[in-house]
mmCIF file of C-alpha atoms and ligand atoms in Angstrom:
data_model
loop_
_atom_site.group_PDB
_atom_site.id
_atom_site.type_symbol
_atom_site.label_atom_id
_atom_site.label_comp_id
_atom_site.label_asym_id
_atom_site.label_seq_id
_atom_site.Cartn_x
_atom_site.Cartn_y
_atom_site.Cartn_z
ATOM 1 C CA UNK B 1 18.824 -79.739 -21.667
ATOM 2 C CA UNK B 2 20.844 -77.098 -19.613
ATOM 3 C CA UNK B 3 21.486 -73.453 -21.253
ATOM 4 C CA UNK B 4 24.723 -73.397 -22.686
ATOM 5 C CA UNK B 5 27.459 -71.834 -21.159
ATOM 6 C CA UNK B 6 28.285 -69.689 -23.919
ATOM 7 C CA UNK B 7 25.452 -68.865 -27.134
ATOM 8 C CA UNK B 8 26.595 -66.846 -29.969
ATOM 9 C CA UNK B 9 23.444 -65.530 -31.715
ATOM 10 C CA UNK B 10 23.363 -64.462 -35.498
ATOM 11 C CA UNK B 11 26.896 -62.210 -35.036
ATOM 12 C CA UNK B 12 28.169 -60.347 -37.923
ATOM 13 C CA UNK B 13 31.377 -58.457 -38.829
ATOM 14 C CA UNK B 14 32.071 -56.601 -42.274
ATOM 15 C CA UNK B 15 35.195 -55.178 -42.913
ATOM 16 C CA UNK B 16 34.488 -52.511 -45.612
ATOM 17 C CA UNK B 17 32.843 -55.099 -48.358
ATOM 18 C CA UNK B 18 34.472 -58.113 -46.759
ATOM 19 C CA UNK B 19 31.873 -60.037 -44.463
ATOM 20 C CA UNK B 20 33.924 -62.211 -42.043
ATOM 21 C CA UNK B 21 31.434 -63.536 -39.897
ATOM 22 C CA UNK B 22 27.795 -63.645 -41.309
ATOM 23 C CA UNK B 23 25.282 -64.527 -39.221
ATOM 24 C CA UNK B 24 26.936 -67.362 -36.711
ATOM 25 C CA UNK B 25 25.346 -68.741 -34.305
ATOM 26 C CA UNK B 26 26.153 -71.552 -32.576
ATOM 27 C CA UNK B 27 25.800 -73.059 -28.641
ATOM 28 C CA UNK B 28 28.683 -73.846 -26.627
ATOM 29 C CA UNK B 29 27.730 -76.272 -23.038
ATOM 30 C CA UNK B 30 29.590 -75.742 -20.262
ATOM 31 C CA UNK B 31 32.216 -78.782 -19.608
ATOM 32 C CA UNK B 32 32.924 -79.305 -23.684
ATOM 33 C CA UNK B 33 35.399 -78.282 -25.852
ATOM 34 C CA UNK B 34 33.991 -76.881 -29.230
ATOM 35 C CA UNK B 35 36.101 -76.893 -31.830
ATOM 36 C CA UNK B 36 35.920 -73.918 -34.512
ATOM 37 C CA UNK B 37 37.857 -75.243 -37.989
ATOM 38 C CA UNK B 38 37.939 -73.677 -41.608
ATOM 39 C CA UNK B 39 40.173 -72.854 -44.264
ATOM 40 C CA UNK B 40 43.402 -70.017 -43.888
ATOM 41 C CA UNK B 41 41.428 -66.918 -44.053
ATOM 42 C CA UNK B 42 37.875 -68.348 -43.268
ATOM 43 C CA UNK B 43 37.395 -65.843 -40.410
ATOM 44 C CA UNK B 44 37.675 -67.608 -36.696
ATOM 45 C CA UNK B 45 40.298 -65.460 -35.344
ATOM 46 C CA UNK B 46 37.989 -62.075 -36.076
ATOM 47 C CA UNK B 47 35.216 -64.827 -34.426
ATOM 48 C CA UNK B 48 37.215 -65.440 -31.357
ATOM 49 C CA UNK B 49 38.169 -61.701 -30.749
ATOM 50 C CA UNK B 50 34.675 -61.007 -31.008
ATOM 51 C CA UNK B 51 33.909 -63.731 -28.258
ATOM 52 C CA UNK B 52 36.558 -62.117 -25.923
ATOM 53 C CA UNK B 53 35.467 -58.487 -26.476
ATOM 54 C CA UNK B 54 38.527 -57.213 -28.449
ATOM 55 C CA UNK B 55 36.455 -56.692 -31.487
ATOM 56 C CA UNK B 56 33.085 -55.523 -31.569
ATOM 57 C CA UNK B 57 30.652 -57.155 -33.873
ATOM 58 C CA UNK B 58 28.280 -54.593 -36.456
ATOM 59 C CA UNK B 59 25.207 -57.171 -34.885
ATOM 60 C CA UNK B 60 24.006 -60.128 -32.992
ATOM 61 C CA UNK B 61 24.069 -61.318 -29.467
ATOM 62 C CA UNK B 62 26.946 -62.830 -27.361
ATOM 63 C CA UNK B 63 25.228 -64.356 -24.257
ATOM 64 C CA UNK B 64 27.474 -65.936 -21.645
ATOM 65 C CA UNK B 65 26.099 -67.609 -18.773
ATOM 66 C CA UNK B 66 22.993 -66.322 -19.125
ATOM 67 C CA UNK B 67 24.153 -62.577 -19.520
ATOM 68 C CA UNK B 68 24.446 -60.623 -22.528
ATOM 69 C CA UNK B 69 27.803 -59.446 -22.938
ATOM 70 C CA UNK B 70 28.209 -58.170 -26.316
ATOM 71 C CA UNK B 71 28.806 -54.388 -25.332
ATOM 72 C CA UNK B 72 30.773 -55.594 -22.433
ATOM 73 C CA UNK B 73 34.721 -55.100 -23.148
ATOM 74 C CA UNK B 74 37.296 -57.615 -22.427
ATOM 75 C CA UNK B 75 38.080 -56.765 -18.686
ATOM 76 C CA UNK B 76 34.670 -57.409 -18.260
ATOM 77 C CA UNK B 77 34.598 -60.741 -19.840
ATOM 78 C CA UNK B 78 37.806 -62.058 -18.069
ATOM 79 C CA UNK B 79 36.629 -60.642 -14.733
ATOM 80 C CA UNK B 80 33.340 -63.041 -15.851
ATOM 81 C CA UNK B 81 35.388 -65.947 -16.513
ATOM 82 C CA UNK B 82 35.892 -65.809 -20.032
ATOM 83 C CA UNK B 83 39.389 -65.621 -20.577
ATOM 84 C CA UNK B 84 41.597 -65.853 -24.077
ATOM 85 C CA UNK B 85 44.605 -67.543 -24.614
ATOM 86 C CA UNK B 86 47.180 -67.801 -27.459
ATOM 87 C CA UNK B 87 48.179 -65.268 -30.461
ATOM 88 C CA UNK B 88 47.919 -62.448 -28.732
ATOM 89 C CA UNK B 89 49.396 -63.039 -25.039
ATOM 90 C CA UNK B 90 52.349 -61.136 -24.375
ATOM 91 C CA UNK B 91 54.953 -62.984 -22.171
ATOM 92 C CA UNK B 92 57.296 -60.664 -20.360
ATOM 93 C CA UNK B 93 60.715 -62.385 -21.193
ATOM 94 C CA UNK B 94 62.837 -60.908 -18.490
ATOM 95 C CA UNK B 95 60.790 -61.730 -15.479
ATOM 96 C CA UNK B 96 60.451 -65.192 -14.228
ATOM 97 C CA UNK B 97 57.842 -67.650 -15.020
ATOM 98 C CA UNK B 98 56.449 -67.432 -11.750
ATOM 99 C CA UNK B 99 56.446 -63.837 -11.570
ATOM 100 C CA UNK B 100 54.696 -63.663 -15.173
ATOM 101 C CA UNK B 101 51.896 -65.958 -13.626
ATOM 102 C CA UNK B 102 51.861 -64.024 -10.404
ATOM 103 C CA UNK B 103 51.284 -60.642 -12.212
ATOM 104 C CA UNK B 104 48.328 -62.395 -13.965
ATOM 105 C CA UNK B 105 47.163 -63.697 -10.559
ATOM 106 C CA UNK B 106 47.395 -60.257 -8.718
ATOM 107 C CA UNK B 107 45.476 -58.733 -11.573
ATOM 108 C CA UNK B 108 42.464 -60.884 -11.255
ATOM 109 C CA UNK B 109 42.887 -61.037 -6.908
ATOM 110 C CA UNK B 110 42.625 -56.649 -7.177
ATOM 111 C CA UNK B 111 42.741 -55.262 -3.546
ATOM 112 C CA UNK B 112 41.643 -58.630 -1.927
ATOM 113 C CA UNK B 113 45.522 -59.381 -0.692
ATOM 114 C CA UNK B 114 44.483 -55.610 0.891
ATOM 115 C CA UNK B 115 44.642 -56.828 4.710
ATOM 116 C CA UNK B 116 47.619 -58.593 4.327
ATOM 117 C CA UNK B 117 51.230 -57.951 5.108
ATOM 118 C CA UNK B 118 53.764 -57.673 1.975
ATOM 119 C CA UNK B 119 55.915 -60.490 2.516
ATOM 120 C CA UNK B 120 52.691 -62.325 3.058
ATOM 121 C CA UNK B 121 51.264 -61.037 -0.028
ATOM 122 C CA UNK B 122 53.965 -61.706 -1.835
ATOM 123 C CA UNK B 123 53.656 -65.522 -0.347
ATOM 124 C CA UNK B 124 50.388 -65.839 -1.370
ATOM 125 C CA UNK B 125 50.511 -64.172 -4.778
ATOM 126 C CA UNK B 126 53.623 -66.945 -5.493
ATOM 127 C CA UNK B 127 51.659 -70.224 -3.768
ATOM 128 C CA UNK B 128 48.701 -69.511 -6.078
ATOM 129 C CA UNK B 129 51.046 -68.747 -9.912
ATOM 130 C CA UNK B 130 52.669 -71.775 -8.311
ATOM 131 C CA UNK B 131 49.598 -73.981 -8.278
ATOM 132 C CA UNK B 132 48.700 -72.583 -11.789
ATOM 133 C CA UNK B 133 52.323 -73.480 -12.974
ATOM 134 C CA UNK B 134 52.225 -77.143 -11.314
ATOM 135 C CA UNK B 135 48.857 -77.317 -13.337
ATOM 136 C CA UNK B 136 50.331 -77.052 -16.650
ATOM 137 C CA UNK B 137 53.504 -79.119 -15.757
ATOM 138 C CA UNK B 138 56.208 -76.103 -15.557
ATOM 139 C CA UNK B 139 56.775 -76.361 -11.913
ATOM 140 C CA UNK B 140 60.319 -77.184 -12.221
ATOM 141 C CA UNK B 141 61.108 -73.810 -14.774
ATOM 142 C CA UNK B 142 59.184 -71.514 -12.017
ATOM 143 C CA UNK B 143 62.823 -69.356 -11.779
ATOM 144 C CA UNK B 144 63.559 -69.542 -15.071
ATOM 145 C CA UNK B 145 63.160 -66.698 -16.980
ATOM 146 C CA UNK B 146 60.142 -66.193 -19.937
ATOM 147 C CA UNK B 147 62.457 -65.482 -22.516
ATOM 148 C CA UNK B 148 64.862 -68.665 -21.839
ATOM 149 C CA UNK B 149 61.717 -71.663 -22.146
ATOM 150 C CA UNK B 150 61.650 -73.629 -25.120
ATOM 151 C CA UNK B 151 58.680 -72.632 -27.377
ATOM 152 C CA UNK B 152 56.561 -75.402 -26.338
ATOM 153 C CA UNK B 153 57.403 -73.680 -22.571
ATOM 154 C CA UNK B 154 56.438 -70.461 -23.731
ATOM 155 C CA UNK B 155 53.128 -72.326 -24.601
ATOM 156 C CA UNK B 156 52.752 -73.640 -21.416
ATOM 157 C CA UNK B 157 53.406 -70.377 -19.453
ATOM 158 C CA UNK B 158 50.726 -68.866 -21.642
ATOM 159 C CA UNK B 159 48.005 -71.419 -20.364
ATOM 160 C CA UNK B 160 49.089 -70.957 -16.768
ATOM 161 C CA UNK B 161 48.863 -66.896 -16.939
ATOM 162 C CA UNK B 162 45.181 -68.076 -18.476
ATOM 163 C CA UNK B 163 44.449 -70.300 -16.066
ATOM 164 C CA UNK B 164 45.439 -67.559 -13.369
ATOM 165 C CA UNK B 165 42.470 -65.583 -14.204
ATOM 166 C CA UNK B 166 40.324 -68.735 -13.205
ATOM 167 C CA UNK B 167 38.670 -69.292 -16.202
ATOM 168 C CA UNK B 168 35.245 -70.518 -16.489
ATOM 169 C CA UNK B 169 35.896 -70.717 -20.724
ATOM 170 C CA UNK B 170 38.915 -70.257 -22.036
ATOM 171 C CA UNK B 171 38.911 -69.217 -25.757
ATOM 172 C CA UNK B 172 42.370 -71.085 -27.605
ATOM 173 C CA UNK B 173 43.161 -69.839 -30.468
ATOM 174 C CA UNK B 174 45.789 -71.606 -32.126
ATOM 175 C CA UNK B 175 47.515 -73.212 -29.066
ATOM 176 C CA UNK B 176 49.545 -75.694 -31.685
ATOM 177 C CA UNK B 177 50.791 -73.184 -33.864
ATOM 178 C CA UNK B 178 54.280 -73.603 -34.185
ATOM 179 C CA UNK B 179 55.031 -76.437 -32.278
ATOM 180 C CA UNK B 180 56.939 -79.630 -32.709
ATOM 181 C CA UNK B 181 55.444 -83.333 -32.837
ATOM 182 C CA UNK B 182 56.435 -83.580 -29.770
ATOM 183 C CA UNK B 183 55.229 -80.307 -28.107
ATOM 184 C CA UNK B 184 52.160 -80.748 -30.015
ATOM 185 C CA UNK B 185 51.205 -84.169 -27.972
ATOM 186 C CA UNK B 186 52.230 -82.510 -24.539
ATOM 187 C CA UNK B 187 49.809 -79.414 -24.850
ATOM 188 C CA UNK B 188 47.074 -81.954 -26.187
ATOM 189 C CA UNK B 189 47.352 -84.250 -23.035
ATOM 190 C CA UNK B 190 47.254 -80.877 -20.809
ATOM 191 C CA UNK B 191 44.224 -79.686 -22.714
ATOM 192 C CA UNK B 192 42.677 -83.461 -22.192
ATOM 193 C CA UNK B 193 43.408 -82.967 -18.513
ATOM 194 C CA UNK B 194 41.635 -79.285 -17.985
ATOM 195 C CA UNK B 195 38.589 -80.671 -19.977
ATOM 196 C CA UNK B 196 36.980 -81.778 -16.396
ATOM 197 C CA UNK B 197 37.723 -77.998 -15.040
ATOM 198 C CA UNK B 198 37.009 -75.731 -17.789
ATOM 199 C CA UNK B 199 35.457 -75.408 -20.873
ATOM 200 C CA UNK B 200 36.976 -74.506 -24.422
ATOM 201 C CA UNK B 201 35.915 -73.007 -27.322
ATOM 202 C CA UNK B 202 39.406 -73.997 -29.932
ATOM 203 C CA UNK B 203 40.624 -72.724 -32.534
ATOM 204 C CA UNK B 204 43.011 -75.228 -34.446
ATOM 205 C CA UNK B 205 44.642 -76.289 -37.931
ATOM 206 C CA UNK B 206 46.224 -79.621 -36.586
ATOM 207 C CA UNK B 207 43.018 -82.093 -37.314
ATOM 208 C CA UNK B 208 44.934 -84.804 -35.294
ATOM 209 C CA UNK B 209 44.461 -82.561 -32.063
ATOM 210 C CA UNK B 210 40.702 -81.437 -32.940
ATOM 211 C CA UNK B 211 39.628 -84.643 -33.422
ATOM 212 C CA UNK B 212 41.055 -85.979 -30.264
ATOM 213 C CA UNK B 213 39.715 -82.987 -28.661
ATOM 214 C CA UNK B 214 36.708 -81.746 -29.601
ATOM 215 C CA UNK B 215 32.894 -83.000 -28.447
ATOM 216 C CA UNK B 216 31.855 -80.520 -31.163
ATOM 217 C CA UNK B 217 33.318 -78.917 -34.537
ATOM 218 C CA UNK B 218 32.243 -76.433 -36.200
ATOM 219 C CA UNK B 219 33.335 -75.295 -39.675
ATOM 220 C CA UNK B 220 33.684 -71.600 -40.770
ATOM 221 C CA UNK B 221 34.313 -71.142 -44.362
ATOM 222 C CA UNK B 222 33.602 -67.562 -45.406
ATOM 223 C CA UNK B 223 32.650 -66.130 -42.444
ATOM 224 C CA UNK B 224 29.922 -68.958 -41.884
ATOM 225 C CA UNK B 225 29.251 -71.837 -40.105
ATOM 226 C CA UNK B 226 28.693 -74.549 -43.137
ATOM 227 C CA UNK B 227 28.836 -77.352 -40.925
ATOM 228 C CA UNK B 228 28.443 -78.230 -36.837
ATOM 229 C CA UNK B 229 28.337 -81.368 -35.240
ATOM 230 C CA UNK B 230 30.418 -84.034 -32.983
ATOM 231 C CA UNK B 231 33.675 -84.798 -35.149
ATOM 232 C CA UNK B 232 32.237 -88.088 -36.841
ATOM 233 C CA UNK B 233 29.227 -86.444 -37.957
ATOM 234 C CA UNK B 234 31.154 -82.883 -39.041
ATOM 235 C CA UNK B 235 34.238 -85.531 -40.758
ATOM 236 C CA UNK B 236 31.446 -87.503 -43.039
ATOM 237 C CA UNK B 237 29.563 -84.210 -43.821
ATOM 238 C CA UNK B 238 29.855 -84.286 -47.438
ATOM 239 C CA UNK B 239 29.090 -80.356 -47.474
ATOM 240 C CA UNK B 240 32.231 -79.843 -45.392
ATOM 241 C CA UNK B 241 34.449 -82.182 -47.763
ATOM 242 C CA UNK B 242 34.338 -80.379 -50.597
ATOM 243 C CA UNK B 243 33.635 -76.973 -48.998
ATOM 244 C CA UNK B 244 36.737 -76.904 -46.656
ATOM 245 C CA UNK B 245 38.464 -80.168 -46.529
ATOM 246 C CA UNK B 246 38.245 -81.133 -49.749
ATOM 247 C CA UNK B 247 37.712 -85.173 -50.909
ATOM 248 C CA UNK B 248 41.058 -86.059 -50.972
ATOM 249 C CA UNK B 249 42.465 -83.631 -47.747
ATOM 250 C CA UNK B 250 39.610 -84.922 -45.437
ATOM 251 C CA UNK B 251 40.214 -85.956 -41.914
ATOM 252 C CA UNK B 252 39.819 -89.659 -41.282
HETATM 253 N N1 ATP Q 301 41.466 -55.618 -39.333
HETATM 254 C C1 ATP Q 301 41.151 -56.127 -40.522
HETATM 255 N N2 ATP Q 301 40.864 -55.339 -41.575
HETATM 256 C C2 ATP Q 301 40.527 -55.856 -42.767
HETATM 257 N N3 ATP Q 301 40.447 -57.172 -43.039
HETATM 258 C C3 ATP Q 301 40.729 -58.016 -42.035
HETATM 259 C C4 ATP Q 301 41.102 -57.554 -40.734
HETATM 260 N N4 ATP Q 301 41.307 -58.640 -39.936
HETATM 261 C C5 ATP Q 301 41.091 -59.727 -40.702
HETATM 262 N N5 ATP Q 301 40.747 -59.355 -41.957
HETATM 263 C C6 ATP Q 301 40.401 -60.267 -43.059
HETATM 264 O O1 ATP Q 301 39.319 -61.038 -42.604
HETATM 265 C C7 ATP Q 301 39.427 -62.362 -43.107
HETATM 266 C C8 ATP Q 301 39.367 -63.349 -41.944
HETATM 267 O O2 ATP Q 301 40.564 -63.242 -41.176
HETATM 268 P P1 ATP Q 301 40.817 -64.134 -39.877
HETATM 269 O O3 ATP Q 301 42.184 -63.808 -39.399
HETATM 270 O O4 ATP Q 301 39.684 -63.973 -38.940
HETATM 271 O O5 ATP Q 301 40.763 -65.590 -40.503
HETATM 272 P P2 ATP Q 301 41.259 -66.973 -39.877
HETATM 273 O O6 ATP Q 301 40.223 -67.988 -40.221
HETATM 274 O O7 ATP Q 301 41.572 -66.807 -38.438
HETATM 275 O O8 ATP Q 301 42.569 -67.259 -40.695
HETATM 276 P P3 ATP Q 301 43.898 -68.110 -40.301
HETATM 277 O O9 ATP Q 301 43.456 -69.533 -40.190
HETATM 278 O O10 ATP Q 301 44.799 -67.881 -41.469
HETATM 279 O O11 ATP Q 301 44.424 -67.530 -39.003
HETATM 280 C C9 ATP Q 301 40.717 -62.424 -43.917
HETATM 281 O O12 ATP Q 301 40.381 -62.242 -45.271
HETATM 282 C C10 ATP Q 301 41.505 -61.258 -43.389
HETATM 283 O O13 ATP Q 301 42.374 -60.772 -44.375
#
């Protein structure tokens, strides 16, 4: 079997007395989506941020793509490939979609538009945040401003500034949160789509959208891994029902 893409080796984080992640490890392969699940509280946001460099972890290995990036910050990372999205992107709600998504483009191009002149720059900057736009289905709200798209929108713009970095993995935390039925089923098919051109790790309370996601769950409760597997193996786990789903709440 191929490395995987991403391979998270015995990582732990304490806060004070509080051990939110104790000793995790687990293997993600490039072209999945791996789906992280536990209970409110259970620790897979301080997880993620620890995957994308904003948090440093007390020990343990992060190796991505062969490379051991655990000292590495987050610059680093996304300049890798390895790019977050969700809960913590800040959308700039006076400037235009398009220019929100160009700013993310221009960041991750650096100097490279260098020999070119401005206006062509400027053309090139806008035909590539277009492309990342059409990707994610907002082609048609390109002029509208940030601050004026519905919330599923706002959710959409956030996967195109992500996708602007060209990400190799893209870490989702919580893509779902706060969105209707209907918004919900949208991001899911767009997520379905991207599966053949990037891999995931997810982070996600709606079970309906994990399942129909993932290749792989795993389940965090306490700060550990209790429980990793494809979906029917992880649902029928009987460790997992009563540890985090609970008989009567489980998935099925
Ligand atoms: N900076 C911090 N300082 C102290 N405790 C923290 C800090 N950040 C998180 N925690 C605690 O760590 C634990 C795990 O939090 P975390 O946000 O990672 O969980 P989660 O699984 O993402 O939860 P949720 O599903 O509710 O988003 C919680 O008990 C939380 O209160």
């Amino acid at each position: 079997m191929t490395d995987p893409l991403l391979s998270v080796q015995n990582l732990s984080k304490s806060y004070g007395a509080l051990k939110v992640t104790q000793d995790v490890s687990l293997d993600v392969r490039e072209g999945r989506v791996h789906a992280i699940i536990g209970p409110n509280g259970a620790g897979k946001t301080t997880l993620i941020s620890q995957l994308s460099g904003q948090l440093r972890p007390d020990s343990g290995r992060v190796v991505y793509a062969g490379q051991d990036i655990t000292r590495l910050d987050m610059a680093g990372r996304v300049r890798l490939g390895l790019a977050r999205s969700f809960q913590l992107t800040t959308l700039l709600p006076s400037f235009s979609a398009l220019e929100n998504v160009a700013l993310a483009v221009q960041a991750r191009e650096g100097s490279s538009f260098r020999f070119l002149r401005p206006a062509a720059t400027e053309q090139a900057l806008n035909d590539q945040a277009m492309a990342c736009l059409a990707d994610v289905g907002l082609s048609d709200r390109a002029h509208r401003r940030a601050g004026s798209l519905s919330h599923g929108e706002k959710r959409q713009l956030e996967l195109a500034i992500a996708l602007a970095t060209r990400p190799r993995l893209l870490l989702l935390d919580e893509p779902l949160a706060g969105t209707g039925h209907e918004e919900a089923a949208q991001l899911v098919d767009l997520f379905a789509k991207l599966k053949d051109r990037v891999t995931m790790v997810l982070i996600e309370h709606d079970m309906d959208a994990v399942f129909a996601l993932a290749d792989t769950v795993s389940v965090l409760v306490y700060g550990q891994i209790v429980a990793s597997g494809s979906p029917s193996a992880v649902r029928a786990d009987p460790a997992v029902r009563t540890a985090y789903l609970g008989e009567e709440a489980a998935p099925c």
